[in-house]
């Protein structure tokens, strides 16, 4: 920062942090100035979240110095950091699911009147905060019943309510719609005008140019560069993140799979979510599912796989099958990568090997668990899917988000399935890991598997898919292929400007 720049509110010098024998931050420097949005980018495992946790009291650095208003400071815990105006919005929600939105927003700093909770005041202020975010929820409804994007807005409102001087945002738009992202950006601009320093972590590099003033790039725990955003563009940021060119982000699509239908679905109904959905998936095909948040894509496949009540007819290789439970789907060769890897995909407090083998336990227990075979399976998966955890006896919760995603992929593919359903496979994943997953999808299709990709990223859907199914309000509005698979065309079907009704061509 030049001499005319304001003095930093918060800074760190040569910050180092290890977990066991593995050092994850190698002498990192960072400054956060008032009225600045400072982006922090890097691959999964680069040290971004660890750096923010050290600066906000959730972790203690092993060495180095943290400065608040130019003076050395130590935050023994997150409460001490928040008391000093340093607040972290977690990537993974830190909400109490059985409390309401207002109770969560003021948790630990409740208003009290005459010895009793002043619920009226808390609800009034919570409503004002959420109105700023254009989020309308029943403040007393348990948070567990809110949508994921509503939970994210409650998390943001909770942080704003703490009158932060420094606000850390870890992937805040990951689960937000485009409209909700614009609302958040407007809030960030207001906070910036008020002199709040904002550290903004995102894998969406196009966001950085829109919202940030400076960007710091981390790679493998090392500081690569800190530059003004005006001096860099997304491709140059990606090169700094991964240390190489990423020109071949999407592999060439596997050859046209032909008309060999492996899965046929007709008249799928999921109560309250999906109506009369019909589609085919072909051997060697990547079939994309596009649509806006709430379109019913996830619900359709949860119904198909026995995770929700559903009706309709399903055929596998032309033979009718009944799937009433996830075990039925597994026996039929259908596997599902959930969009929520943290809660539904892995047991965070369990080590890597049992997480990997949990769905294929019959292969490793006969009747007693064959631990050497389990460890060998993990070693092979770590090499095959490039799972980097520092050590193979780590807990799943100790892995970075990208490595957790690769572990879940390894887990569902361990049983050698025939049909692979991937729900938001690259959500919260850095650009280098995205490329790895895209090439894996290509390899699966080339090997003759049928692959379904549900994604909110338009370029991802177009770049991977042979055909695209578009959903809106629980209905399939279009099935597109060839030259029809453009962003403009998909958006028109996703927003209701076009609708094929029941005239879909299920198989080309």
Coordinates of C-alpha atoms in Angstrom, one line a residue:
X1 CA 0.0 0.0 0.0
X2 CA 1.4 3.5 -0.8
X3 CA 1.9 6.3 1.6
X4 CA -1.5 7.9 0.9
X5 CA -3.3 4.6 1.7
X6 CA -5.0 4.4 5.1
X7 CA -3.3 2.4 7.9
X8 CA -4.5 -1.2 8.1
X9 CA -7.1 -2.1 10.7
X10 CA -5.8 -5.7 10.8
X11 CA -2.6 -7.1 9.5
X12 CA -0.3 -10.2 10.0
X13 CA 3.4 -10.7 9.5
X14 CA 5.1 -14.0 8.7
X15 CA 2.2 -16.0 10.1
X16 CA 2.9 -19.7 10.4
X17 CA 0.6 -22.6 11.3
X18 CA 1.0 -26.3 11.5
X19 CA -1.4 -29.2 12.1
X20 CA 0.7 -32.0 13.6
X21 CA 3.9 -32.3 11.4
X22 CA 2.3 -30.6 8.4
X23 CA 2.9 -26.8 8.1
X24 CA -0.1 -25.2 6.2
X25 CA 0.9 -21.6 6.4
X26 CA 4.5 -20.6 5.6
X27 CA 5.2 -17.1 6.8
X28 CA 2.1 -15.3 5.2
X29 CA 1.7 -11.5 5.3
X30 CA -1.6 -9.7 4.8
X31 CA -3.0 -6.2 5.4
X32 CA -6.7 -5.2 5.6
X33 CA -7.4 -1.5 5.3
X34 CA -10.6 0.4 6.2
X35 CA -13.1 0.6 3.3
X36 CA -11.2 -2.1 1.3
X37 CA -12.4 -5.4 -0.1
X38 CA -9.4 -7.6 -0.2
X39 CA -9.9 -10.9 -2.0
X40 CA -8.0 -14.0 -1.0
X41 CA -7.8 -16.8 -3.6
X42 CA -6.1 -20.1 -4.0
X43 CA -6.7 -23.8 -4.6
X44 CA -8.4 -25.9 -2.0
X45 CA -5.7 -26.6 0.6
X46 CA -3.8 -23.4 -0.2
X47 CA -4.4 -22.1 3.4
X48 CA -7.1 -19.5 2.9
X49 CA -9.5 -20.7 5.6
X50 CA -6.7 -21.4 8.0
X51 CA -5.4 -17.9 7.6
X52 CA -8.8 -16.4 8.3
X53 CA -9.3 -18.6 11.3
X54 CA -6.0 -17.5 12.7
X55 CA -6.9 -13.9 12.2
X56 CA -10.3 -14.3 13.8
X57 CA -9.5 -16.3 16.9
X58 CA -10.7 -19.7 15.8
X59 CA -7.1 -21.0 15.5
X60 CA -3.8 -19.9 17.1
X61 CA -0.8 -19.3 14.9
X62 CA 2.4 -21.0 15.8
X63 CA 4.5 -18.0 15.1
X64 CA 4.3 -14.5 13.5
X65 CA 2.5 -11.4 14.5
X66 CA -1.1 -10.2 14.3
X67 CA -1.6 -6.4 14.5
X68 CA -4.8 -4.6 15.3
X69 CA -4.6 -0.8 14.6
X70 CA -0.9 -1.2 14.4
X71 CA -0.5 -2.9 17.8
X72 CA 0.3 -6.5 18.4
X73 CA -2.7 -8.5 19.6
X74 CA -3.6 -12.1 20.5
X75 CA -7.1 -13.4 20.2
X76 CA -7.5 -16.4 22.6
X77 CA -10.8 -17.3 21.0
X78 CA -13.4 -16.1 18.5
X79 CA -15.3 -14.2 21.2
X80 CA -12.3 -12.0 21.9
X81 CA -11.9 -11.3 18.2
X82 CA -15.6 -10.4 17.8
X83 CA -15.3 -8.1 20.9
X84 CA -12.5 -6.3 18.9
X85 CA -14.7 -6.1 15.8
X86 CA -13.2 -9.0 13.9
X87 CA -15.9 -11.3 12.6
X88 CA -15.8 -14.5 10.4
X89 CA -18.7 -15.7 8.3
X90 CA -18.0 -19.4 7.9
X91 CA -18.2 -21.3 4.7
X92 CA -20.0 -24.0 6.6
X93 CA -22.9 -22.7 8.6
X94 CA -22.4 -22.0 12.3
X95 CA -26.1 -21.9 13.1
X96 CA -28.1 -23.7 15.8
X97 CA -30.7 -25.5 13.6
X98 CA -33.3 -25.8 16.3
X99 CA -33.4 -22.1 17.0
X100 CA -35.1 -19.4 14.9
X101 CA -33.4 -16.9 12.7
X102 CA -33.7 -14.0 15.2
X103 CA -32.3 -16.2 18.0
X104 CA -29.4 -17.2 15.9
X105 CA -28.6 -13.7 14.8
X106 CA -28.3 -12.5 18.5
X107 CA -27.0 -15.8 20.0
X108 CA -24.6 -15.0 22.8
X109 CA -25.5 -11.3 22.8
X110 CA -29.2 -11.4 23.5
X111 CA -31.1 -8.3 24.6
X112 CA -32.5 -8.6 28.1
X113 CA -35.3 -6.5 29.6
X114 CA -36.4 -6.9 33.3
X115 CA -34.4 -10.1 33.5
X116 CA -36.2 -11.6 30.5
X117 CA -35.2 -12.0 26.8
X118 CA -36.4 -9.0 24.9
X119 CA -37.7 -11.0 21.9
X120 CA -39.6 -8.1 20.4
X121 CA -36.4 -6.0 20.0
X122 CA -34.4 -8.9 18.7
X123 CA -37.0 -9.8 16.1
X124 CA -37.4 -6.2 15.1
X125 CA -33.7 -5.7 14.5
X126 CA -33.3 -9.2 12.9
X127 CA -36.1 -8.3 10.5
X128 CA -34.4 -5.0 9.6
X129 CA -31.1 -6.8 8.9
X130 CA -32.8 -9.5 6.8
X131 CA -34.8 -6.8 4.9
X132 CA -31.4 -5.3 3.9
X133 CA -30.6 -8.6 2.4
X134 CA -34.0 -8.9 0.8
X135 CA -34.6 -12.1 2.7
X136 CA -38.1 -12.8 4.1
X137 CA -38.4 -15.6 6.6
X138 CA -40.5 -16.5 9.6
X139 CA -38.1 -15.4 12.3
X140 CA -39.4 -18.0 14.8
X141 CA -39.3 -20.9 12.3
X142 CA -36.4 -23.3 13.1
X143 CA -33.4 -22.6 10.9
X144 CA -33.3 -26.3 9.9
X145 CA -36.4 -25.7 7.7
X146 CA -34.9 -22.8 5.8
X147 CA -33.4 -23.2 2.4
X148 CA -29.6 -23.2 2.1
X149 CA -29.5 -19.7 0.6
X150 CA -31.8 -18.4 3.4
X151 CA -29.4 -20.0 6.0
X152 CA -26.5 -18.2 4.3
X153 CA -28.3 -14.9 4.5
X154 CA -29.0 -15.5 8.2
X155 CA -25.3 -16.2 8.7
X156 CA -24.5 -12.9 7.0
X157 CA -27.0 -11.0 9.0
X158 CA -25.6 -12.5 12.2
X159 CA -22.1 -11.2 11.3
X160 CA -23.4 -7.7 10.3
X161 CA -25.3 -7.5 13.6
X162 CA -21.9 -7.6 15.4
X163 CA -20.9 -4.2 14.0
X164 CA -17.7 -5.6 12.6
X165 CA -14.7 -3.4 11.8
X166 CA -13.2 -6.4 9.9
X167 CA -15.4 -8.9 8.2
X168 CA -14.1 -12.2 6.8
X169 CA -16.4 -13.8 4.1
X170 CA -15.6 -17.4 3.2
X171 CA -17.3 -18.3 -0.1
X172 CA -20.4 -16.2 0.7
X173 CA -22.1 -16.6 -2.7
X174 CA -21.5 -20.4 -3.0
X175 CA -25.2 -21.2 -2.3
X176 CA -26.8 -17.9 -3.5
X177 CA -28.7 -17.3 -6.6
X178 CA -27.6 -14.6 -9.0
X179 CA -30.2 -12.1 -7.6
X180 CA -29.1 -12.9 -4.0
X181 CA -25.5 -12.4 -5.0
X182 CA -26.3 -8.9 -6.3
X183 CA -28.0 -8.1 -3.0
X184 CA -24.9 -9.3 -1.1
X185 CA -22.7 -7.2 -3.3
X186 CA -24.8 -4.1 -2.6
X187 CA -24.4 -4.8 1.2
X188 CA -20.7 -5.2 0.7
X189 CA -20.5 -1.8 -1.0
X190 CA -22.5 -0.2 1.9
X191 CA -20.2 -1.7 4.5
X192 CA -17.2 -0.6 2.5
X193 CA -18.5 3.0 2.4
X194 CA -18.8 2.7 6.2
X195 CA -15.1 1.9 6.5
X196 CA -15.4 -1.8 7.2
X197 CA -12.4 -3.9 6.0
X198 CA -13.6 -7.0 4.2
X199 CA -11.6 -10.1 3.4
X200 CA -13.4 -12.0 0.6
X201 CA -12.6 -15.6 -0.3
X202 CA -14.1 -17.0 -3.4
X203 CA -13.4 -19.6 -6.1
X204 CA -15.5 -17.6 -8.5
X205 CA -12.7 -15.5 -10.0
X206 CA -15.1 -13.4 -12.1
X207 CA -16.5 -12.1 -8.8
X208 CA -13.1 -10.8 -7.7
X209 CA -12.9 -8.1 -10.4
X210 CA -16.4 -6.9 -9.6
X211 CA -16.1 -6.5 -5.9
X212 CA -12.5 -6.4 -4.7
X213 CA -9.8 -3.7 -4.6
X214 CA -6.8 -6.0 -4.0
X215 CA -6.2 -9.7 -4.3
X216 CA -3.8 -12.0 -2.4
X217 CA -3.0 -15.3 -4.0
X218 CA -1.9 -18.3 -1.9
X219 CA -0.5 -21.6 -3.1
X220 CA 0.3 -24.5 -0.9
X221 CA 0.4 -22.2 2.2
X222 CA 2.8 -19.7 0.6
X223 CA 2.0 -16.1 -0.3
X224 CA 2.4 -15.9 -4.1
X225 CA 1.4 -12.3 -4.7
X226 CA -0.7 -9.3 -3.5
X227 CA -1.8 -7.0 -6.3
X228 CA -4.4 -4.4 -7.2
X229 CA -7.4 -6.1 -8.9
X230 CA -7.0 -3.7 -11.8
X231 CA -3.6 -5.3 -12.6
X232 CA -4.9 -8.9 -12.9
X233 CA -7.6 -10.8 -14.7
X234 CA -9.2 -14.2 -13.9
X235 CA -6.8 -16.2 -16.2
X236 CA -3.7 -14.7 -14.6
X237 CA -5.2 -15.3 -11.1
X238 CA -5.8 -18.9 -12.1
X239 CA -2.2 -19.3 -13.3
X240 CA -0.8 -17.9 -10.0
X241 CA -3.1 -20.2 -8.0
X242 CA -2.1 -23.4 -9.7
X243 CA 1.3 -22.5 -11.0
X244 CA 0.5 -23.6 -14.6
X245 CA -1.7 -22.9 -17.5
X246 CA -5.3 -24.1 -17.5
X247 CA -6.1 -23.8 -21.2
X248 CA -7.7 -27.2 -21.4
X249 CA -10.2 -26.7 -18.6
X250 CA -12.8 -28.9 -20.3
X251 CA -11.7 -32.1 -22.1
X252 CA -13.1 -32.9 -25.5
X253 CA -16.4 -34.6 -25.0
X254 CA -16.6 -38.3 -25.4
X255 CA -18.0 -39.5 -28.8
X256 CA -21.7 -39.3 -29.2
X257 CA -23.0 -42.2 -27.1
X258 CA -25.7 -43.3 -29.5
X259 CA -29.1 -44.5 -28.5
X260 CA -28.3 -47.2 -26.0
X261 CA -30.6 -46.2 -23.1
X262 CA -29.4 -47.6 -19.8
X263 CA -31.9 -45.7 -17.6
X264 CA -35.4 -44.7 -18.5
X265 CA -37.6 -42.6 -16.2
X266 CA -41.3 -41.9 -16.9
X267 CA -43.8 -39.8 -15.0
X268 CA -41.6 -39.2 -11.9
X269 CA -43.5 -37.3 -9.2
X270 CA -42.0 -36.2 -5.9
X271 CA -44.7 -34.7 -3.7
X272 CA -44.3 -30.9 -3.3
X273 CA -41.3 -30.8 -5.6
X274 CA -41.5 -32.5 -9.0
X275 CA -44.3 -33.3 -11.4
X276 CA -44.3 -35.8 -14.3
X277 CA -40.6 -35.8 -15.1
X278 CA -39.6 -38.1 -17.9
X279 CA -36.1 -38.6 -19.3
X280 CA -33.6 -41.1 -20.6
X281 CA -29.9 -41.5 -19.8
X282 CA -27.7 -43.3 -22.3
X283 CA -24.6 -45.5 -21.9
X284 CA -21.5 -43.3 -22.2
X285 CA -23.5 -40.1 -22.0
X286 CA -23.0 -37.0 -19.8
X287 CA -26.6 -35.7 -19.2
X288 CA -26.7 -32.3 -17.7
X289 CA -29.6 -31.0 -15.5
X290 CA -29.9 -27.2 -15.5
X291 CA -32.3 -24.8 -13.8
X292 CA -32.6 -22.1 -11.3
X293 CA -32.4 -22.7 -7.5
X294 CA -35.7 -24.4 -6.5
X295 CA -36.3 -25.9 -9.9
X296 CA -36.5 -29.4 -8.4
X297 CA -33.4 -31.0 -9.9
X298 CA -32.0 -32.3 -6.6
X299 CA -35.4 -33.4 -5.4
X300 CA -36.0 -35.3 -8.6
X301 CA -33.0 -37.5 -8.1
X302 CA -33.5 -37.9 -4.4
X303 CA -37.0 -39.2 -5.3
X304 CA -35.5 -41.5 -8.0
X305 CA -32.9 -42.9 -5.6
X306 CA -35.3 -43.6 -2.7
X307 CA -34.2 -40.7 -0.6
X308 CA -37.7 -39.1 -0.8
X309 CA -41.2 -40.6 -1.4
X310 CA -41.8 -40.7 -5.2
X311 CA -43.9 -42.4 -7.8
X312 CA -43.3 -43.2 -11.5
X313 CA -41.8 -45.9 -13.6
X314 CA -38.1 -46.7 -13.9
X315 CA -36.4 -49.1 -16.3
X316 CA -32.8 -50.3 -16.3
X317 CA -31.7 -51.8 -19.6
X318 CA -35.3 -52.0 -20.6
X319 CA -36.4 -54.0 -17.5
X320 CA -38.7 -52.4 -14.9
X321 CA -37.1 -51.9 -11.4
X322 CA -38.4 -50.7 -8.1
X323 CA -36.3 -48.2 -6.1
X324 CA -37.8 -47.6 -2.7
X325 CA -34.6 -47.2 -0.7
X326 CA -31.0 -46.1 -1.4
X327 CA -29.9 -49.7 -1.0
X328 CA -32.1 -50.6 -4.0
X329 CA -30.4 -48.0 -6.0
X330 CA -27.0 -49.2 -5.0
X331 CA -27.7 -52.8 -5.9
X332 CA -28.9 -51.6 -9.3
X333 CA -25.6 -49.7 -9.9
X334 CA -26.8 -46.2 -9.3
X335 CA -24.7 -43.9 -7.1
X336 CA -25.2 -40.3 -6.0
X337 CA -22.8 -37.5 -5.1
X338 CA -24.8 -35.3 -2.7
X339 CA -24.5 -31.5 -3.0
X340 CA -23.8 -31.3 0.7
X341 CA -20.5 -33.2 1.2
X342 CA -20.0 -31.9 4.7
X343 CA -23.2 -33.2 6.3
X344 CA -24.5 -35.9 3.9
X345 CA -21.3 -37.0 2.1
X346 CA -18.8 -37.7 4.9
X347 CA -18.6 -38.4 8.6
X348 CA -16.3 -35.5 9.5
X349 CA -15.1 -37.0 12.8
X350 CA -14.2 -40.3 11.1
X351 CA -10.8 -41.2 9.5
X352 CA -10.4 -41.3 5.7
X353 CA -10.3 -45.1 5.3
X354 CA -13.7 -45.9 6.9
X355 CA -15.3 -42.9 5.1
X356 CA -14.1 -44.3 1.8
X357 CA -15.3 -47.9 2.4
X358 CA -18.5 -47.2 4.2
X359 CA -20.7 -47.8 1.1
X360 CA -18.8 -50.9 0.1
X361 CA -18.3 -52.4 3.5
X362 CA -19.3 -55.9 2.4
X363 CA -16.0 -56.0 0.3
X364 CA -13.9 -55.3 3.4
X365 CA -15.7 -57.2 6.2
X366 CA -16.1 -60.9 6.0
X367 CA -17.2 -60.9 8.7
X368 CA -14.4 -59.0 10.4
X369 CA -13.0 -55.8 9.0
X370 CA -9.9 -56.3 6.8
X371 CA -8.0 -53.2 7.9
X372 CA -5.0 -53.8 5.6
X373 CA -7.3 -54.1 2.6
X374 CA -9.1 -50.9 3.7
X375 CA -5.8 -49.0 4.0
X376 CA -4.7 -50.3 0.6
X377 CA -8.0 -49.1 -1.0
X378 CA -7.4 -45.7 0.6
X379 CA -3.8 -45.5 -0.8
X380 CA -5.0 -46.4 -4.3
X381 CA -7.9 -43.8 -4.1
X382 CA -5.5 -41.1 -2.8
X383 CA -3.3 -41.8 -5.9
X384 CA -6.1 -42.2 -8.4
X385 CA -8.0 -39.1 -7.3
X386 CA -5.1 -37.0 -6.1
X387 CA -6.5 -36.7 -2.5
X388 CA -4.0 -34.6 -0.6
X389 CA -4.4 -34.8 3.2
X390 CA -0.8 -34.7 4.4
X391 CA -1.4 -38.1 6.0
X392 CA -3.7 -41.1 5.4
X393 CA -4.8 -41.4 9.0
X394 CA -6.3 -37.9 9.1
X395 CA -9.9 -37.2 9.9
X396 CA -12.2 -36.3 7.0
X397 CA -12.9 -33.0 8.6
X398 CA -9.2 -32.1 8.5
X399 CA -9.2 -32.2 4.7
X400 CA -9.7 -29.0 2.6
X401 CA -13.1 -28.8 0.7
X402 CA -11.6 -29.9 -2.6
X403 CA -10.0 -33.0 -1.1
X404 CA -13.2 -33.8 0.8
X405 CA -15.0 -33.7 -2.5
X406 CA -12.5 -36.0 -4.1
X407 CA -12.8 -38.4 -1.2
X408 CA -16.6 -38.5 -1.6
X409 CA -16.1 -39.2 -5.4
X410 CA -13.7 -42.0 -4.6
X411 CA -16.3 -43.4 -2.1
X412 CA -19.2 -43.5 -4.5
X413 CA -17.1 -44.9 -7.3
X414 CA -15.5 -47.7 -5.2
X415 CA -18.5 -50.0 -5.8
X416 CA -18.0 -49.8 -9.6
X417 CA -21.4 -48.3 -10.5
X418 CA -23.1 -48.1 -13.9
X419 CA -24.9 -44.8 -13.4
X420 CA -23.2 -41.9 -11.6
X421 CA -25.3 -38.9 -10.5
X422 CA -23.2 -35.8 -9.5
X423 CA -25.1 -33.0 -7.7
X424 CA -23.1 -29.7 -7.8
X425 CA -19.8 -31.6 -8.1
X426 CA -17.6 -28.5 -8.1
X427 CA -19.4 -26.2 -5.6
X428 CA -16.9 -24.5 -3.4
X429 CA -14.0 -26.1 -5.4
X430 CA -11.0 -24.2 -6.7
X431 CA -10.2 -24.0 -10.4
X432 CA -7.5 -26.6 -10.4
X433 CA -9.7 -29.2 -8.7
X434 CA -12.6 -28.3 -11.0
X435 CA -10.4 -29.3 -13.9
X436 CA -9.5 -32.6 -12.3
X437 CA -13.2 -33.4 -11.7
X438 CA -14.2 -32.4 -15.3
X439 CA -11.6 -34.8 -16.7
X440 CA -12.8 -37.5 -14.3
X441 CA -16.4 -37.0 -15.7
X442 CA -15.0 -37.4 -19.2
X443 CA -13.1 -40.6 -18.3
X444 CA -16.3 -42.1 -16.7
X445 CA -18.3 -41.5 -19.9
X446 CA -15.5 -42.9 -22.0
X447 CA -15.5 -46.0 -19.9
X448 CA -19.2 -46.5 -20.8
X449 CA -20.8 -45.2 -17.6
X450 CA -23.9 -43.1 -17.7
X451 CA -23.2 -39.8 -15.9
X452 CA -25.8 -37.2 -14.8
X453 CA -24.4 -33.8 -13.8
X454 CA -26.7 -31.4 -11.8
X455 CA -25.1 -27.9 -11.8
X456 CA -25.9 -24.3 -11.3
X457 CA -22.9 -23.3 -13.4
X458 CA -24.0 -22.7 -16.9
X459 CA -20.5 -23.1 -18.5
X460 CA -20.0 -26.3 -16.6
X461 CA -23.2 -27.8 -17.9
X462 CA -22.5 -26.8 -21.5
X463 CA -18.8 -27.8 -21.3
X464 CA -19.5 -31.3 -20.0
X465 CA -22.9 -32.4 -21.4
X466 CA -24.0 -34.3 -24.5
X467 CA -27.6 -33.2 -23.8
X468 CA -29.1 -30.8 -21.2
X469 CA -32.4 -31.3 -19.3
X470 CA -33.8 -27.9 -18.2
X471 CA -36.2 -27.8 -15.2
X472 CA -38.4 -25.0 -13.9
X473 CA -40.8 -25.1 -10.9
X474 CA -40.7 -28.9 -10.6
X475 CA -41.2 -29.6 -14.4
X476 CA -39.0 -30.4 -17.2
X477 CA -39.4 -27.6 -19.7
X478 CA -36.9 -28.6 -22.3
X479 CA -34.3 -31.2 -23.4
X480 CA -31.6 -29.7 -25.5
X481 CA -28.7 -31.0 -27.6
X482 CA -26.3 -29.9 -30.3
X483 CA -26.5 -26.3 -31.2
X484 CA -29.4 -25.7 -28.9
X485 CA -27.1 -26.0 -25.9
X486 CA -26.3 -22.4 -25.5
X487 CA -26.5 -20.2 -22.4
X488 CA -29.2 -18.1 -23.9
X489 CA -31.4 -21.1 -24.8
X490 CA -31.0 -22.8 -21.4
X491 CA -31.9 -19.5 -19.6
X492 CA -35.1 -19.2 -21.7
X493 CA -36.3 -22.6 -20.7
X494 CA -35.2 -22.1 -17.1
X495 CA -37.2 -18.9 -16.7
X496 CA -40.3 -20.0 -18.6
X497 CA -39.8 -17.9 -21.8
X498 CA -39.8 -21.2 -23.7
X499 CA -41.4 -24.6 -22.8
X500 CA -41.5 -27.8 -24.8
X501 CA -44.4 -29.0 -22.6
X502 CA -44.7 -32.8 -23.0
X503 CA -43.1 -32.9 -26.5
X504 CA -39.6 -33.9 -25.3
X505 CA -37.5 -36.2 -27.3
X506 CA -36.3 -38.5 -24.5
X507 CA -33.7 -40.3 -26.6
X508 CA -32.1 -38.8 -29.7

